[in-house]
PDB file of C-alpha atoms in Angstrom:
ATOM      1  CA  MET Z   1    -129.173 -36.240 -11.927  1.00 88.00           C
ATOM      2  CA  ARG Z   2    -126.138 -35.375 -14.035  1.00 90.00           C
ATOM      3  CA  LYS Z   3    -127.649 -37.169 -17.045  1.00 91.00           C
ATOM      4  CA  GLU Z   4    -130.804 -35.074 -16.744  1.00 93.00           C
ATOM      5  CA  GLN Z   5    -128.769 -31.890 -16.404  1.00 95.00           C
ATOM      6  CA  LEU Z   6    -126.755 -32.763 -19.517  1.00 94.00           C
ATOM      7  CA  LEU Z   7    -129.924 -33.621 -21.449  1.00 92.00           C
ATOM      8  CA  GLN Z   8    -131.563 -30.344 -20.442  1.00 94.00           C
ATOM      9  CA  THR Z   9    -128.467 -28.388 -21.458  1.00 95.00           C
ATOM     10  CA  ALA Z  10    -128.510 -30.105 -24.874  1.00 93.00           C
ATOM     11  CA  LYS Z  11    -132.199 -29.182 -25.259  1.00 93.00           C
ATOM     12  CA  ASP Z  12    -131.445 -25.561 -24.345  1.00 95.00           C
ATOM     13  CA  ILE Z  13    -128.631 -25.365 -26.892  1.00 94.00           C
ATOM     14  CA  ILE Z  14    -130.864 -26.799 -29.619  1.00 92.00           C
ATOM     15  CA  ASP Z  15    -133.710 -24.439 -28.684  1.00 93.00           C
ATOM     16  CA  ASN Z  16    -131.276 -21.539 -29.188  1.00 94.00           C
ATOM     17  CA  GLY Z  17    -130.628 -22.735 -32.746  1.00 93.00           C
ATOM     18  CA  GLU Z  18    -127.145 -24.112 -32.103  1.00 93.00           C
ATOM     19  CA  LYS Z  19    -125.685 -27.583 -32.566  1.00 91.00           C
ATOM     20  CA  PRO Z  20    -124.592 -29.188 -29.300  1.00 93.00           C
ATOM     21  CA  SER Z  21    -121.224 -30.924 -29.179  1.00 92.00           C
ATOM     22  CA  ALA Z  22    -119.531 -32.761 -26.343  1.00 93.00           C
ATOM     23  CA  ARG Z  23    -117.120 -29.856 -25.891  1.00 93.00           C
ATOM     24  CA  LYS Z  24    -119.906 -27.254 -25.800  1.00 94.00           C
ATOM     25  CA  LEU Z  25    -121.859 -29.366 -23.304  1.00 95.00           C
ATOM     26  CA  ALA Z  26    -118.772 -29.661 -21.093  1.00 96.00           C
ATOM     27  CA  ASP Z  27    -118.269 -25.887 -21.196  1.00 95.00           C
ATOM     28  CA  ARG Z  28    -121.905 -25.119 -20.351  1.00 95.00           C
ATOM     29  CA  THR Z  29    -122.278 -27.686 -17.546  1.00 95.00           C
ATOM     30  CA  GLY Z  30    -118.801 -27.446 -16.031  1.00 95.00           C
ATOM     31  CA  PHE Z  31    -118.341 -31.234 -16.301  1.00 96.00           C
ATOM     32  CA  ARG Z  32    -115.088 -32.704 -17.555  1.00 95.00           C
ATOM     33  CA  GLN Z  33    -115.157 -33.782 -21.205  1.00 93.00           C
ATOM     34  CA  ARG Z  34    -114.448 -37.366 -20.194  1.00 94.00           C
ATOM     35  CA  ASP Z  35    -117.523 -37.325 -17.940  1.00 95.00           C
ATOM     36  CA  VAL Z  36    -119.653 -35.772 -20.684  1.00 95.00           C
ATOM     37  CA  HIS Z  37    -118.726 -38.562 -23.095  1.00 95.00           C
ATOM     38  CA  GLY Z  38    -119.676 -41.168 -20.485  1.00 95.00           C
ATOM     39  CA  LEU Z  39    -122.990 -39.447 -19.807  1.00 95.00           C
ATOM     40  CA  LEU Z  40    -123.678 -39.170 -23.546  1.00 95.00           C
ATOM     41  CA  ASN Z  41    -123.025 -42.910 -23.885  1.00 95.00           C
ATOM     42  CA  ALA Z  42    -125.535 -43.601 -21.110  1.00 95.00           C
ATOM     43  CA  LEU Z  43    -128.146 -41.293 -22.674  1.00 94.00           C
ATOM     44  CA  GLU Z  44    -127.606 -42.989 -26.021  1.00 94.00           C
ATOM     45  CA  ARG Z  45    -128.183 -46.419 -24.446  1.00 94.00           C
ATOM     46  CA  ASP Z  46    -131.391 -45.081 -22.859  1.00 92.00           C
ATOM     47  CA  GLY Z  47    -132.639 -43.894 -26.265  1.00 91.00           C
ATOM     48  CA  GLU Z  48    -132.680 -40.203 -25.319  1.00 92.00           C
ATOM     49  CA  ILE Z  49    -130.069 -38.967 -27.819  1.00 92.00           C
ATOM     50  CA  GLU Z  50    -128.091 -39.936 -30.887  1.00 93.00           C
ATOM     51  CA  SER Z  51    -124.540 -38.824 -31.480  1.00 91.00           C
ATOM     52  CA  TYR Z  52    -122.359 -38.620 -34.556  1.00 90.00           C
ATOM     53  CA  THR Z  53    -118.914 -37.309 -35.368  1.00 92.00           C
ATOM     54  CA  GLU Z  54    -118.287 -34.363 -37.628  1.00 88.00           C
ATOM     55  CA  GLU Z  55    -115.015 -32.854 -38.759  1.00 90.00           C
ATOM     56  CA  VAL Z  56    -114.875 -29.065 -38.545  1.00 84.00           C
ATOM     57  CA  LEU Z  57    -111.703 -27.172 -39.386  1.00 91.00           C
ATOM     58  CA  GLY Z  58    -109.629 -30.324 -38.964  1.00 90.00           C
ATOM     59  CA  ARG Z  59    -111.099 -31.145 -35.537  1.00 88.00           C
ATOM     60  CA  ARG Z  60    -113.395 -34.064 -34.869  1.00 90.00           C
ATOM     61  CA  LEU Z  61    -116.467 -33.096 -32.877  1.00 89.00           C
ATOM     62  CA  ARG Z  62    -119.034 -35.379 -31.310  1.00 91.00           C
ATOM     63  CA  ARG Z  63    -122.381 -33.828 -32.166  1.00 92.00           C
ATOM     64  CA  VAL Z  64    -125.582 -34.642 -30.330  1.00 92.00           C
ATOM     65  CA  SER Z  65    -129.158 -34.835 -31.582  1.00 91.00           C
ATOM     66  CA  LEU Z  66    -132.244 -35.474 -29.483  1.00 90.00           C
ATOM     67  CA  ILE Z  67    -134.669 -38.287 -30.101  1.00 86.00           C
ATOM     68  CA  ARG Z  68    -138.067 -36.615 -29.850  1.00 77.00           C
ATOM     69  CA  GLN Z  69    -140.777 -38.727 -28.292  1.00 70.00           C
ATOM     70  CA  LYS Z  70    -144.214 -38.748 -29.947  1.00 55.00           C
TER      71      LYS Z  70
END
């Protein structure tokens, strides 16, 4: 259930033209950042998302991209 909620939140953020990060997902869902990283790992194993790190203003962010199904 929490994985689906996190995935839906990531889709909503992308649909609004923004880039989802682990921190932004934690803020929007109310989950702890540690939990978000664990859920992102599970979604990545399931083939739902891909994640990558990006440095912005000296801070490392874990960005998320969706794997669109055909």
